[in-house]
PDB file of C-alpha atoms in Angstrom:
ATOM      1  CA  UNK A  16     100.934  70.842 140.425  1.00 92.00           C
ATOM      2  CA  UNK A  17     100.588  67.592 142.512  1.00 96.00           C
ATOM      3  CA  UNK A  18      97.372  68.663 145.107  1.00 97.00           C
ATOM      4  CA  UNK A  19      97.294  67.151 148.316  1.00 98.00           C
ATOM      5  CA  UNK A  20      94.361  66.171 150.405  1.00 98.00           C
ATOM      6  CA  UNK A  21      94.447  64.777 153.985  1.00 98.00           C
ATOM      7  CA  UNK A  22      91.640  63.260 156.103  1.00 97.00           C
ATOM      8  CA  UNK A  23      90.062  64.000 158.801  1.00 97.00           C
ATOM      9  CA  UNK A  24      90.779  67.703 158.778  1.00 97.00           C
ATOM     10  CA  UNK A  25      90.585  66.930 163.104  1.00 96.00           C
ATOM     11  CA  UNK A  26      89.915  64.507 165.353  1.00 96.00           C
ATOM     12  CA  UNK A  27      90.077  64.180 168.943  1.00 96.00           C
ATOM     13  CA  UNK A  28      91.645  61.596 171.148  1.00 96.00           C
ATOM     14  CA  UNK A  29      92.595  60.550 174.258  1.00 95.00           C
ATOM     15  CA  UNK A  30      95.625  59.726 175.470  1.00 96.00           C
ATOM     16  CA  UNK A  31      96.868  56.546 175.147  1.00 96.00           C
ATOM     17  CA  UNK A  32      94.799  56.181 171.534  1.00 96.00           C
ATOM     18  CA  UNK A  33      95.882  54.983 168.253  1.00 97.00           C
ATOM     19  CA  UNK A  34      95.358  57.348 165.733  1.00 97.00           C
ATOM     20  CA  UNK A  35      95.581  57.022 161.898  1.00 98.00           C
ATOM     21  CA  UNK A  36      96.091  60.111 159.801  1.00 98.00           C
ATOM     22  CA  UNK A  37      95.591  60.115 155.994  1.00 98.00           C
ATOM     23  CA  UNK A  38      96.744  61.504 152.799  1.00 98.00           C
ATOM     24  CA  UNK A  39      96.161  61.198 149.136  1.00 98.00           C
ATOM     25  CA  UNK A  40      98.086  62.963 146.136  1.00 98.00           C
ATOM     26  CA  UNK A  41      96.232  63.883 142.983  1.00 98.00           C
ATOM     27  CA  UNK A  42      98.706  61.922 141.166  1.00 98.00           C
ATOM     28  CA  UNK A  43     101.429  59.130 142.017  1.00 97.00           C
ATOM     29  CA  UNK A  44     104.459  60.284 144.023  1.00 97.00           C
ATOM     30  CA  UNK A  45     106.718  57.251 144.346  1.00 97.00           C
ATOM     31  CA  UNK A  46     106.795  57.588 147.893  1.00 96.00           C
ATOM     32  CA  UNK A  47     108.083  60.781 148.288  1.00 97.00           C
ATOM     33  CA  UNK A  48     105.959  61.864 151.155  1.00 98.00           C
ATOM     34  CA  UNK A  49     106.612  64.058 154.040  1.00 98.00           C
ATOM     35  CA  UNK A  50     105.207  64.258 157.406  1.00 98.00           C
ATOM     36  CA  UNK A  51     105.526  67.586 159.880  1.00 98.00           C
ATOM     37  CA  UNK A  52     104.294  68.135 163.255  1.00 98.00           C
ATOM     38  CA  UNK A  53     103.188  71.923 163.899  1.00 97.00           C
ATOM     39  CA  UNK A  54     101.815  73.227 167.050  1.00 96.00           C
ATOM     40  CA  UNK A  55     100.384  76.826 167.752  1.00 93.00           C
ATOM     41  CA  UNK A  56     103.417  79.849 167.605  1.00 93.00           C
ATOM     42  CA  UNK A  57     105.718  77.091 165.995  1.00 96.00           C
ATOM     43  CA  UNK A  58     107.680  76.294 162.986  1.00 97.00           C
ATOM     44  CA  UNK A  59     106.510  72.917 161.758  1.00 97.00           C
ATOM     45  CA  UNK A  60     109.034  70.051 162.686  1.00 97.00           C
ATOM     46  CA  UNK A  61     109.659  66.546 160.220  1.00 97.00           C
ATOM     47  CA  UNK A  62     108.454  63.558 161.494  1.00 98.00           C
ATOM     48  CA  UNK A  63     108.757  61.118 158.708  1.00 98.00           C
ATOM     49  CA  UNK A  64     110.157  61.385 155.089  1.00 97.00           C
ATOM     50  CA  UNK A  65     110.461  58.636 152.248  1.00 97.00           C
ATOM     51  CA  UNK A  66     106.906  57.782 153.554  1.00 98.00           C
ATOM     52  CA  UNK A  67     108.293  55.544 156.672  1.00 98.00           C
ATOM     53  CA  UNK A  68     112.062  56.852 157.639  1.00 98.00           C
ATOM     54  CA  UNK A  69     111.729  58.237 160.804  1.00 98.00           C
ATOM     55  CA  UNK A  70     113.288  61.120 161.190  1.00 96.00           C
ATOM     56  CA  UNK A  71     116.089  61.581 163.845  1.00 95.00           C
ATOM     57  CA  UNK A  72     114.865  61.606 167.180  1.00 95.00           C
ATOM     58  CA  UNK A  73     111.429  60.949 166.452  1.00 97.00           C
ATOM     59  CA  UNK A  74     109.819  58.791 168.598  1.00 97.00           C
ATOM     60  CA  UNK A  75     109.517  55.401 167.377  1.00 97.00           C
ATOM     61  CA  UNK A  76     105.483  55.608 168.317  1.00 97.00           C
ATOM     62  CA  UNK A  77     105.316  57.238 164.994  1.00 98.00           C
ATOM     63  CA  UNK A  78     105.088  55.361 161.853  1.00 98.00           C
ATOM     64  CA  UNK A  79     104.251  56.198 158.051  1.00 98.00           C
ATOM     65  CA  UNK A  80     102.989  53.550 155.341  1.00 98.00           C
ATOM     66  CA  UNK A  81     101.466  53.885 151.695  1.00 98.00           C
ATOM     67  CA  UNK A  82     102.379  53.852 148.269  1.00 97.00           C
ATOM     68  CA  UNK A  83     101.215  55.639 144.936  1.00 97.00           C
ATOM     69  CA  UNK A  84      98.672  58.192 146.063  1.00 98.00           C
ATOM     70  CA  UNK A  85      97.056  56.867 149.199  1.00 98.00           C
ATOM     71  CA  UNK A  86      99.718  57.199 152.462  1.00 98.00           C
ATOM     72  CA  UNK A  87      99.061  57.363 156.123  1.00 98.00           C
ATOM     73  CA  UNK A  88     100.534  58.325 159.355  1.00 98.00           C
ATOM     74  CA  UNK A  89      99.808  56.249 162.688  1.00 98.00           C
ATOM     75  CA  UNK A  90     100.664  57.461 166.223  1.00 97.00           C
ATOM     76  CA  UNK A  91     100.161  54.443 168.358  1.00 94.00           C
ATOM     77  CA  UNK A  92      99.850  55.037 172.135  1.00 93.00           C
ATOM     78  CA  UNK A  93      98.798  59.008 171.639  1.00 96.00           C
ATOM     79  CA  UNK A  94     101.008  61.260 174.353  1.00 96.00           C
ATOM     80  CA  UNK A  95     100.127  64.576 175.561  1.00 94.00           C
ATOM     81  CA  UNK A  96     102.938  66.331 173.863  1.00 96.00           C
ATOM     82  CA  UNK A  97     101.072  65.178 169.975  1.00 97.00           C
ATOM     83  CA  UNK A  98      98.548  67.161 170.297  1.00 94.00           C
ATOM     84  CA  UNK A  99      99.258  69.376 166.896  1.00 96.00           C
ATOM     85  CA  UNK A 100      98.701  69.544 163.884  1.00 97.00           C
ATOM     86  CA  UNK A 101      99.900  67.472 161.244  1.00 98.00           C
ATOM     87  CA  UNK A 102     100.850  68.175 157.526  1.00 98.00           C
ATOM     88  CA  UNK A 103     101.586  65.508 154.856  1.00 98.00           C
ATOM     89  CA  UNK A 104     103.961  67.447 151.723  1.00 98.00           C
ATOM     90  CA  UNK A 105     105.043  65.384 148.154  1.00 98.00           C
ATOM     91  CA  UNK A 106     108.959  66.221 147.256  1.00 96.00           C
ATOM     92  CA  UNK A 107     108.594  63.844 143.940  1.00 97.00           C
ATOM     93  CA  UNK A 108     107.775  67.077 141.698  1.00 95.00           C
ATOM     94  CA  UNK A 109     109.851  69.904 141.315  1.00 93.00           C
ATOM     95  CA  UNK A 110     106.964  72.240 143.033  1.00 95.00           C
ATOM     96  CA  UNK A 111     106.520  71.386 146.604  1.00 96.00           C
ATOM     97  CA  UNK A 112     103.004  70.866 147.797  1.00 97.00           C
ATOM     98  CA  UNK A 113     101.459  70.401 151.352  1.00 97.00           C
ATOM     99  CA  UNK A 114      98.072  69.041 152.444  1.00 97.00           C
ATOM    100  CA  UNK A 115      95.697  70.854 154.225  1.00 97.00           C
ATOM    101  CA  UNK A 116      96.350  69.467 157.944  1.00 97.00           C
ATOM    102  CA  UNK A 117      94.621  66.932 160.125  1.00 97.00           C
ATOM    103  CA  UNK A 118      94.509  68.927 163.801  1.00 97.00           C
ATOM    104  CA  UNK A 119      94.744  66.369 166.770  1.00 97.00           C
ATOM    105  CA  UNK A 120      93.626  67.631 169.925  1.00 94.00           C
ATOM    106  CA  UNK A 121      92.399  66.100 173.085  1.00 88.00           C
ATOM    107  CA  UNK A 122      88.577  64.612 173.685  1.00 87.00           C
TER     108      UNK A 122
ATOM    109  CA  UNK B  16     123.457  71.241 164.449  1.00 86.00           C
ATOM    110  CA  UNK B  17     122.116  73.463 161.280  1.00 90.00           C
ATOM    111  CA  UNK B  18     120.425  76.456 162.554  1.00 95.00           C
ATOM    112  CA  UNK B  19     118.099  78.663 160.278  1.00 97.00           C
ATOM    113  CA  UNK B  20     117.181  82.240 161.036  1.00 97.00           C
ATOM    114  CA  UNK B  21     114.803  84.840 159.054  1.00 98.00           C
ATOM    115  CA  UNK B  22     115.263  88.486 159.000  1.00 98.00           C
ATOM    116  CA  UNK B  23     113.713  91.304 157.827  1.00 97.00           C
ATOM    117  CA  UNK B  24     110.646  93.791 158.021  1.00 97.00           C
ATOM    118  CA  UNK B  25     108.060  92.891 159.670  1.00 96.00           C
ATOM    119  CA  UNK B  26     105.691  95.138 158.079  1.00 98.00           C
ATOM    120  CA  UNK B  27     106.080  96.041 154.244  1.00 98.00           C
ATOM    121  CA  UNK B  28     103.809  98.307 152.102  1.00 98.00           C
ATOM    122  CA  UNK B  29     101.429  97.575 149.524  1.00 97.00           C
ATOM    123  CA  UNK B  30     102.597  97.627 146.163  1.00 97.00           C
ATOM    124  CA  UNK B  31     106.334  97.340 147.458  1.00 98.00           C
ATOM    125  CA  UNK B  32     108.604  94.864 147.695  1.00 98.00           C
ATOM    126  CA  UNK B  33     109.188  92.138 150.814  1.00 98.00           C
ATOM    127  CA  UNK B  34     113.051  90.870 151.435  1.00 98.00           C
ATOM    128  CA  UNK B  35     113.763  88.189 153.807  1.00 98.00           C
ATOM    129  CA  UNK B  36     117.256  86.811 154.358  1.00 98.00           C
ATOM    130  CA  UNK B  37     117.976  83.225 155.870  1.00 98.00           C
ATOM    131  CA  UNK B  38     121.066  82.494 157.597  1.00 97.00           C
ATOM    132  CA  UNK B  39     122.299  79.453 157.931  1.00 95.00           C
ATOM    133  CA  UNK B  40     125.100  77.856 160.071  1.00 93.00           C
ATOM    134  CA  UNK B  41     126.277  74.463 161.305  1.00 88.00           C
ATOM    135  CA  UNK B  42     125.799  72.693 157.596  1.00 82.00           C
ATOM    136  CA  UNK B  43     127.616  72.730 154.874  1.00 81.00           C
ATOM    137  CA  UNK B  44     125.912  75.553 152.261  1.00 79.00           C
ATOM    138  CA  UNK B  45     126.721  73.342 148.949  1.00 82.00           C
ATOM    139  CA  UNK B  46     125.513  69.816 149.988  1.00 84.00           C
ATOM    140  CA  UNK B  47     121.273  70.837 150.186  1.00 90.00           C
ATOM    141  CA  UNK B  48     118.574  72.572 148.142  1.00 93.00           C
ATOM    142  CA  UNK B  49     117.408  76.097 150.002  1.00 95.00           C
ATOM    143  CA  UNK B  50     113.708  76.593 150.460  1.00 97.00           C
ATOM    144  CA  UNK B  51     111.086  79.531 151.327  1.00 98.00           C
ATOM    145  CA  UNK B  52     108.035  78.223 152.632  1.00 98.00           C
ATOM    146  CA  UNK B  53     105.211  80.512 154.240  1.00 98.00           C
ATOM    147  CA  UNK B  54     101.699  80.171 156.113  1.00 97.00           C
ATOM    148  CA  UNK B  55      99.205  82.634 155.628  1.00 93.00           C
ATOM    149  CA  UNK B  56      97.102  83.026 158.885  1.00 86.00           C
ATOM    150  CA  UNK B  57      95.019  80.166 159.591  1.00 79.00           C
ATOM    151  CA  UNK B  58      95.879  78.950 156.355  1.00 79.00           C
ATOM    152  CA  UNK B  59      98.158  76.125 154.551  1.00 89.00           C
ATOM    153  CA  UNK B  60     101.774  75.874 153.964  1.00 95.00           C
ATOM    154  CA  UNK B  61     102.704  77.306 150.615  1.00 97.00           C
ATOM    155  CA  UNK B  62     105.856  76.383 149.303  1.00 97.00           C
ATOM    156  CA  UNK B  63     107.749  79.426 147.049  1.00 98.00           C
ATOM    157  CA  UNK B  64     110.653  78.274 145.845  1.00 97.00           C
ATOM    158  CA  UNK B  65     114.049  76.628 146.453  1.00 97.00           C
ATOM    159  CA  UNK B  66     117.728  77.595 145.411  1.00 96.00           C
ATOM    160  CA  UNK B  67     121.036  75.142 145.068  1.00 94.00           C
ATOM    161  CA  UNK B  68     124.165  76.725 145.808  1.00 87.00           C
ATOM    162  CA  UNK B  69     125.062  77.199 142.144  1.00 90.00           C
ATOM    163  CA  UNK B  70     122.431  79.484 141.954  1.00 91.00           C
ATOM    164  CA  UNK B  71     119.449  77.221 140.081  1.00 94.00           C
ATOM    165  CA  UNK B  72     116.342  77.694 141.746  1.00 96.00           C
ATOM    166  CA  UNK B  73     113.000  76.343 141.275  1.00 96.00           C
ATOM    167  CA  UNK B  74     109.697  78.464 141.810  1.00 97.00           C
ATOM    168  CA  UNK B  75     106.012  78.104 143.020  1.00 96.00           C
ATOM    169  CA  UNK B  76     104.207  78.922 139.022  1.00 95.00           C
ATOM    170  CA  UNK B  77     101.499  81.039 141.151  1.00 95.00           C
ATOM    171  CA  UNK B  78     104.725  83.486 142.726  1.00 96.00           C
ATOM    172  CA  UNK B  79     106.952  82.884 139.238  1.00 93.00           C
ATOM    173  CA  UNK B  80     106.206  86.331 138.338  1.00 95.00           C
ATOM    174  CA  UNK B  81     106.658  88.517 141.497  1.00 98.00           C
ATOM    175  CA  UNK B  82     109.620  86.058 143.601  1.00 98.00           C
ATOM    176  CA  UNK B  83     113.377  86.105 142.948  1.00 98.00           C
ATOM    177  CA  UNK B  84     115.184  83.859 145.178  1.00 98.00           C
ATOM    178  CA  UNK B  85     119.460  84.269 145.387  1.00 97.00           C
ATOM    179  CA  UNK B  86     122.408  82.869 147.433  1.00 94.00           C
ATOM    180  CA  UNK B  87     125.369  84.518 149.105  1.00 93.00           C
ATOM    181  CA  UNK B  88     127.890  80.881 149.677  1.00 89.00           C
ATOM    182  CA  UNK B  89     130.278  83.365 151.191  1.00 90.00           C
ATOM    183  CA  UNK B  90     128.259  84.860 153.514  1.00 92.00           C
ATOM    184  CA  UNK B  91     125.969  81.319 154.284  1.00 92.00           C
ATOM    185  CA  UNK B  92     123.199  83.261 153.175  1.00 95.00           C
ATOM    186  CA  UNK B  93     120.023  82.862 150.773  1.00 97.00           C
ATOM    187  CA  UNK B  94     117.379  85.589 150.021  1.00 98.00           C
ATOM    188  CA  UNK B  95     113.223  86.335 149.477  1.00 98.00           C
ATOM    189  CA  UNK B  96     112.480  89.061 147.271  1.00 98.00           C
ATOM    190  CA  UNK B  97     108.859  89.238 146.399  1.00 98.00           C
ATOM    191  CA  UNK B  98     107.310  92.099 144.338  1.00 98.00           C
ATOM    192  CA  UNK B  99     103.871  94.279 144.545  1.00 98.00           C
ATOM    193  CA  UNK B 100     102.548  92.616 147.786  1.00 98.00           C
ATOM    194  CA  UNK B 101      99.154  92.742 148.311  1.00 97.00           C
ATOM    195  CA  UNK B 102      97.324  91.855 151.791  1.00 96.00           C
ATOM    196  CA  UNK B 103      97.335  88.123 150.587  1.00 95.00           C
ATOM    197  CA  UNK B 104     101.042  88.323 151.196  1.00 97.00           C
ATOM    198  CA  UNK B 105     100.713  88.614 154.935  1.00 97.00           C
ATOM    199  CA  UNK B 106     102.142  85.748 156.218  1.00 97.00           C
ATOM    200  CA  UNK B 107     104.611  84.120 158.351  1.00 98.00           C
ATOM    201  CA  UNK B 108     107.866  83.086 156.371  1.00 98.00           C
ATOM    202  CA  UNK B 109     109.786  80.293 156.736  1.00 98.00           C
ATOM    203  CA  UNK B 110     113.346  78.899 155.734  1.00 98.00           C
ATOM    204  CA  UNK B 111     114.027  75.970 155.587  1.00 97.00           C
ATOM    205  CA  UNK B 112     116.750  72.991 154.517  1.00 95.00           C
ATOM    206  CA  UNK B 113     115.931  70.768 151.216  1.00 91.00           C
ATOM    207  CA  UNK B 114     111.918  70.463 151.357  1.00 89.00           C
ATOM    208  CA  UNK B 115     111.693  71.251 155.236  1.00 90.00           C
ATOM    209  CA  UNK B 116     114.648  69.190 157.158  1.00 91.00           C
ATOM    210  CA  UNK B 117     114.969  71.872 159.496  1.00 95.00           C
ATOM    211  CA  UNK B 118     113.122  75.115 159.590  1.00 97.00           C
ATOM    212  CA  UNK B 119     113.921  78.690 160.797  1.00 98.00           C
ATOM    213  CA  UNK B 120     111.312  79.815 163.361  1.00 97.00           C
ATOM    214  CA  UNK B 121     109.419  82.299 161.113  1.00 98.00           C
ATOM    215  CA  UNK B 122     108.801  85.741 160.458  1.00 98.00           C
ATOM    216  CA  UNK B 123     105.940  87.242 160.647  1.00 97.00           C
ATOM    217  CA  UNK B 124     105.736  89.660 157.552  1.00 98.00           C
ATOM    218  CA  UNK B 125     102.516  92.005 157.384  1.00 97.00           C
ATOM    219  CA  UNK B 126     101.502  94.073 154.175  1.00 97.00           C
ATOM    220  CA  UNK B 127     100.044  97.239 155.692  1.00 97.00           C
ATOM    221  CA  UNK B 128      99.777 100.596 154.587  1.00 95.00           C
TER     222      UNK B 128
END
């Protein structure tokens, strides 16, 4: 299986802040990374997928990058409502895998 | 839009065997993979498995052995079945479209004697 790591596991921010999110694969993934949203009592939500297409009705503050094993997600301009936890996943091999989470909350 | 929904005991025995069922409406059944997808508390996603509408489905290698997943096209329908739980079952259990499009909102399935 393709294992996922993502760093930090948390952070806190203000709002307003940039924040940069990370995550590696053990092994190259052609861009087929995944980004979800989860917050406490809810089913996670997809932010990104294809490592940059935004999903619909994303906010465009949102934005994915990377390539081989190394990919990141950047919320400019934090809002109160991203406070969450996020979750990077690789579709490229038949098992799915998720990272750990990077949890986001306020400073 | 598509809508996912889980259903099922909440609580299940150990030793037994857990069944979830996933309904699905406002997508077409035969155009997307089906995937089970569940969270143990405080813990990671784990994905389980996925099914196509013809029926091939694609497993998690550490669940091979205990998880059956199967489709019902006529009834927009796809199905859990995992064997001999154990307390590291306990979990809540998602469904979910191709690798996590759109997600049910959980069930929360506890192994409990």
């Amino acid at each position: 299986d393709i294992q996922m790591t993502q760093s930090p596991s948390s952070l806190s921010a203000s709002v307003g802040d940039r924040v940069t999110l990370t995550c590696r694969a053990s092994q190259g993934i052609r861009d087929s990374l995944a980004w979800y949203q989860q917050k406490p009592g809810k089913a996670p939500k997809l932010l990104l997928y294809a490592t940059s297409r935004l999903e619909s009705g994303v906010p465009s503050r949102f934005s994915g990058s990377g390539s081989g094993t190394h990919y990141t997600l950047t919320i400019t301009s934090l809002q109160p409502e991203d406070f969450a936890t996020y979750y990077c996943q690789q579709y490229y091999h038949t098992v799915l895998t998720f990272g750990p989470g990077t949890t986001v909350d306020i400073k | 839009q598509v809508q996912l929904q889980e259903s099922g005991p909440g609580l299940v025995k150990p030793s037994e065997t857990l069944s979830l069922t996933c309904t699905v409406s406002g997508a077409s059944f035969s155009a997307y993979h089906w995937s089970w997808i569940r969270q143990s508390p405080g813990k990671e996603l784990a994905w389980i498995g996925n099914i196509y509408y013809t029926g091939t489905t694609n497993y998690n290698p550490s669940l091979k052995s205990r998880v059956t997943i199967s489709i019902d096209v006529s009834k927009n329908q796809f199905s859990l079945t995992l064997s001999s739980v154990t307390a590291a079952d306990t979990a809540v259990y998602y469904c979910a479209r191709d690798m996590g499009a759109t997600w049910g909102q959980g069930i929360v399935v506890t192994v409990s004697s």
